[in-house]
Amino acid sequence: MTESPFDREAASAYLISALTRDRFLLYCQPIVEVSAPDAEQRFFEVLVRFRDEEEGLLPPGSFIPILQEAGLMPLLDKWVVATAIRKLRDIARTLGDYAAPHYSINLSVETLVDETFPPFIKSEL
């Protein structure tokens, strides 16, 4: 997927299409307090993986560099944020607002300087 500029362009288009087809998955990795490793897990780091139709589940190192190079990280970051918010809403409906977990989401520099991102967050919330 990363051998030539043409391959990168095709891979970028493939990944954009995959975003619209929900080919990405979110995983929540517990953030464990060292002094209380057995405490209830309420804090999680959100991780993203890609479900490739041929190669199966792929780690971020296989797709994030392609998205970064193409300037497309804000698309992935917005998908991650929107999906995480939907999942939190579902959990809050079931368990109540105060029992819902807390998510930590890493964002790209491109997203942090994207002027459309704050209004996007506001509309999602």
PDB file of C-alpha atoms in Angstrom:
ATOM      1  CA  MET A   1       0.000   0.000   0.000  1.00  0.00           C
ATOM      2  CA  THR A   2       2.993   2.336   0.385  1.00  0.00           C
ATOM      3  CA  GLU A   3       5.454   1.591  -2.439  1.00  0.00           C
ATOM      4  CA  SER A   4       4.968   4.477  -4.892  1.00  0.00           C
ATOM      5  CA  PRO A   5       3.215   7.867  -5.134  1.00  0.00           C
ATOM      6  CA  PHE A   6       0.492   6.261  -7.262  1.00  0.00           C
ATOM      7  CA  ASP A   7       0.000   3.583  -4.626  1.00  0.00           C
ATOM      8  CA  ARG A   8      -0.223   6.255  -1.931  1.00  0.00           C
ATOM      9  CA  GLU A   9      -2.849   8.156  -3.914  1.00  0.00           C
ATOM     10  CA  ALA A  10      -4.872   4.987  -4.435  1.00  0.00           C
ATOM     11  CA  ALA A  11      -4.426   4.076  -0.767  1.00  0.00           C
ATOM     12  CA  SER A  12      -5.665   7.535   0.297  1.00  0.00           C
ATOM     13  CA  ALA A  13      -8.788   7.142  -1.830  1.00  0.00           C
ATOM     14  CA  TYR A  14      -9.313   3.645  -0.432  1.00  0.00           C
ATOM     15  CA  LEU A  15      -9.035   4.920   3.159  1.00  0.00           C
ATOM     16  CA  ILE A  16     -11.438   7.805   2.520  1.00  0.00           C
ATOM     17  CA  SER A  17     -13.919   5.314   1.121  1.00  0.00           C
ATOM     18  CA  ALA A  18     -13.331   3.065   4.128  1.00  0.00           C
ATOM     19  CA  LEU A  19     -14.249   5.916   6.480  1.00  0.00           C
ATOM     20  CA  THR A  20     -17.632   6.299   4.828  1.00  0.00           C
ATOM     21  CA  ARG A  21     -18.184   2.526   4.986  1.00  0.00           C
ATOM     22  CA  ASP A  22     -17.283   2.199   8.700  1.00  0.00           C
ATOM     23  CA  ARG A  23     -14.254   0.010   8.014  1.00  0.00           C
ATOM     24  CA  PHE A  24     -12.516   1.444  11.091  1.00  0.00           C
ATOM     25  CA  LEU A  25     -12.912   0.195  14.648  1.00  0.00           C
ATOM     26  CA  LEU A  26     -12.375   1.853  17.994  1.00  0.00           C
ATOM     27  CA  TYR A  27     -10.742   0.071  20.893  1.00  0.00           C
ATOM     28  CA  CYS A  28     -10.564   1.370  24.431  1.00  0.00           C
ATOM     29  CA  GLN A  29      -7.343   0.754  26.312  1.00  0.00           C
ATOM     30  CA  PRO A  30      -7.676   1.180  30.069  1.00  0.00           C
ATOM     31  CA  ILE A  31      -5.650   3.932  31.692  1.00  0.00           C
ATOM     32  CA  VAL A  32      -4.635   2.275  34.935  1.00  0.00           C
ATOM     33  CA  GLU A  33      -3.642   4.140  38.068  1.00  0.00           C
ATOM     34  CA  VAL A  34      -0.347   2.597  39.165  1.00  0.00           C
ATOM     35  CA  SER A  35      -1.142   2.991  42.859  1.00  0.00           C
ATOM     36  CA  ALA A  36      -4.547   1.277  42.430  1.00  0.00           C
ATOM     37  CA  PRO A  37      -4.315  -1.220  39.537  1.00  0.00           C
ATOM     38  CA  ASP A  38      -7.414  -3.113  40.707  1.00  0.00           C
ATOM     39  CA  ALA A  39      -9.650  -0.028  40.841  1.00  0.00           C
ATOM     40  CA  GLU A  40     -12.709   0.191  38.604  1.00  0.00           C
ATOM     41  CA  GLN A  41     -11.729   1.171  35.078  1.00  0.00           C
ATOM     42  CA  ARG A  42     -13.410   4.431  34.092  1.00  0.00           C
ATOM     43  CA  PHE A  43     -10.662   6.090  32.057  1.00  0.00           C
ATOM     44  CA  PHE A  44      -9.709   4.836  28.606  1.00  0.00           C
ATOM     45  CA  GLU A  45      -7.528   5.861  25.702  1.00  0.00           C
ATOM     46  CA  VAL A  46      -9.334   5.484  22.400  1.00  0.00           C
ATOM     47  CA  LEU A  47      -7.362   3.598  19.753  1.00  0.00           C
ATOM     48  CA  VAL A  48      -8.302   3.155  16.110  1.00  0.00           C
ATOM     49  CA  ARG A  49      -7.762   0.138  13.863  1.00  0.00           C
ATOM     50  CA  PHE A  50      -8.615  -0.459  10.215  1.00  0.00           C
ATOM     51  CA  ARG A  51     -10.505  -3.522   8.961  1.00  0.00           C
ATOM     52  CA  ASP A  52      -9.047  -4.143   5.535  1.00  0.00           C
ATOM     53  CA  GLU A  53     -11.171  -6.410   3.358  1.00  0.00           C
ATOM     54  CA  GLU A  54      -8.150  -8.487   2.295  1.00  0.00           C
ATOM     55  CA  GLU A  55      -5.574  -8.149   5.075  1.00  0.00           C
ATOM     56  CA  GLY A  56      -7.883  -8.082   8.103  1.00  0.00           C
ATOM     57  CA  LEU A  57      -7.324  -5.851  11.132  1.00  0.00           C
ATOM     58  CA  LEU A  58      -4.469  -3.389  10.587  1.00  0.00           C
ATOM     59  CA  PRO A  59      -2.619  -1.263  13.164  1.00  0.00           C
ATOM     60  CA  PRO A  60      -2.415   2.540  12.866  1.00  0.00           C
ATOM     61  CA  GLY A  61       1.134   2.429  11.506  1.00  0.00           C
ATOM     62  CA  SER A  62      -0.221   0.962   8.289  1.00  0.00           C
ATOM     63  CA  PHE A  63      -2.713   3.762   7.540  1.00  0.00           C
ATOM     64  CA  ILE A  64      -1.963   6.875   9.606  1.00  0.00           C
ATOM     65  CA  PRO A  65       1.224   7.806   7.679  1.00  0.00           C
ATOM     66  CA  ILE A  66      -0.763   7.648   4.433  1.00  0.00           C
ATOM     67  CA  LEU A  67      -3.496   9.894   5.823  1.00  0.00           C
ATOM     68  CA  GLN A  68      -0.925  12.305   7.290  1.00  0.00           C
ATOM     69  CA  GLU A  69       0.962  12.573   4.011  1.00  0.00           C
ATOM     70  CA  ALA A  70      -2.283  13.270   2.153  1.00  0.00           C
ATOM     71  CA  GLY A  71      -3.435  15.854   4.734  1.00  0.00           C
ATOM     72  CA  LEU A  72      -6.448  13.712   5.610  1.00  0.00           C
ATOM     73  CA  MET A  73      -5.987  13.215   9.347  1.00  0.00           C
ATOM     74  CA  PRO A  74      -8.844  15.609  10.209  1.00  0.00           C
ATOM     75  CA  LEU A  75     -11.233  13.215   8.439  1.00  0.00           C
ATOM     76  CA  LEU A  76     -10.095  10.292  10.582  1.00  0.00           C
ATOM     77  CA  ASP A  77     -10.028  12.372  13.766  1.00  0.00           C
ATOM     78  CA  LYS A  78     -13.580  13.589  13.147  1.00  0.00           C
ATOM     79  CA  TRP A  79     -14.722  10.012  12.546  1.00  0.00           C
ATOM     80  CA  VAL A  80     -13.064   8.888  15.798  1.00  0.00           C
ATOM     81  CA  VAL A  81     -14.588  11.746  17.813  1.00  0.00           C
ATOM     82  CA  ALA A  82     -18.078  11.293  16.338  1.00  0.00           C
ATOM     83  CA  THR A  83     -17.994   7.535  16.879  1.00  0.00           C
ATOM     84  CA  ALA A  84     -16.716   7.883  20.456  1.00  0.00           C
ATOM     85  CA  ILE A  85     -19.430  10.428  21.274  1.00  0.00           C
ATOM     86  CA  ARG A  86     -22.119   8.093  19.883  1.00  0.00           C
ATOM     87  CA  LYS A  87     -20.771   5.219  21.989  1.00  0.00           C
ATOM     88  CA  LEU A  88     -20.665   7.394  25.106  1.00  0.00           C
ATOM     89  CA  ARG A  89     -24.268   8.480  24.489  1.00  0.00           C
ATOM     90  CA  ASP A  90     -25.346   4.842  24.250  1.00  0.00           C
ATOM     91  CA  ILE A  91     -23.486   3.958  27.454  1.00  0.00           C
ATOM     92  CA  ALA A  92     -24.922   6.969  29.290  1.00  0.00           C
ATOM     93  CA  ARG A  93     -28.461   5.972  28.255  1.00  0.00           C
ATOM     94  CA  THR A  94     -27.891   2.511  29.715  1.00  0.00           C
ATOM     95  CA  LEU A  95     -25.783   3.279  32.804  1.00  0.00           C
ATOM     96  CA  GLY A  96     -26.511   6.951  33.441  1.00  0.00           C
ATOM     97  CA  ASP A  97     -24.314   9.962  32.805  1.00  0.00           C
ATOM     98  CA  TYR A  98     -22.200   9.589  35.945  1.00  0.00           C
ATOM     99  CA  ALA A  99     -21.359   5.926  35.316  1.00  0.00           C
ATOM    100  CA  ALA A 100     -20.185   6.504  31.740  1.00  0.00           C
ATOM    101  CA  PRO A 101     -16.447   6.081  31.122  1.00  0.00           C
ATOM    102  CA  HIS A 102     -14.055   8.909  30.307  1.00  0.00           C
ATOM    103  CA  TYR A 103     -12.302   8.750  26.945  1.00  0.00           C
ATOM    104  CA  SER A 104      -8.955  10.233  25.989  1.00  0.00           C
ATOM    105  CA  ILE A 105      -8.554  10.804  22.249  1.00  0.00           C
ATOM    106  CA  ASN A 106      -5.280  11.714  20.581  1.00  0.00           C
ATOM    107  CA  LEU A 107      -5.704  14.245  17.791  1.00  0.00           C
ATOM    108  CA  SER A 108      -3.360  15.129  14.956  1.00  0.00           C
ATOM    109  CA  VAL A 109      -1.725  18.531  14.642  1.00  0.00           C
ATOM    110  CA  GLU A 110      -3.667  19.032  11.401  1.00  0.00           C
ATOM    111  CA  THR A 111      -6.922  18.621  13.305  1.00  0.00           C
ATOM    112  CA  LEU A 112      -5.885  20.926  16.131  1.00  0.00           C
ATOM    113  CA  VAL A 113      -5.244  23.777  13.668  1.00  0.00           C
ATOM    114  CA  ASP A 114      -8.317  22.996  11.543  1.00  0.00           C
ATOM    115  CA  GLU A 115     -10.750  25.890  12.035  1.00  0.00           C
ATOM    116  CA  THR A 116     -13.704  23.611  11.282  1.00  0.00           C
ATOM    117  CA  PHE A 117     -12.903  21.277  14.175  1.00  0.00           C
ATOM    118  CA  PRO A 118     -14.292  23.314  17.120  1.00  0.00           C
ATOM    119  CA  PRO A 119     -17.652  23.873  15.381  1.00  0.00           C
ATOM    120  CA  PHE A 120     -17.679  20.162  14.487  1.00  0.00           C
ATOM    121  CA  ILE A 121     -17.197  19.212  18.161  1.00  0.00           C
ATOM    122  CA  LYS A 122     -19.941  21.618  19.192  1.00  0.00           C
ATOM    123  CA  SER A 123     -22.376  20.128  16.688  1.00  0.00           C
ATOM    124  CA  GLU A 124     -21.535  16.568  17.758  1.00  0.00           C
ATOM    125  CA  LEU A 125     -22.075  17.363  21.422  1.00  0.00           C
TER     126      LEU A 125
END
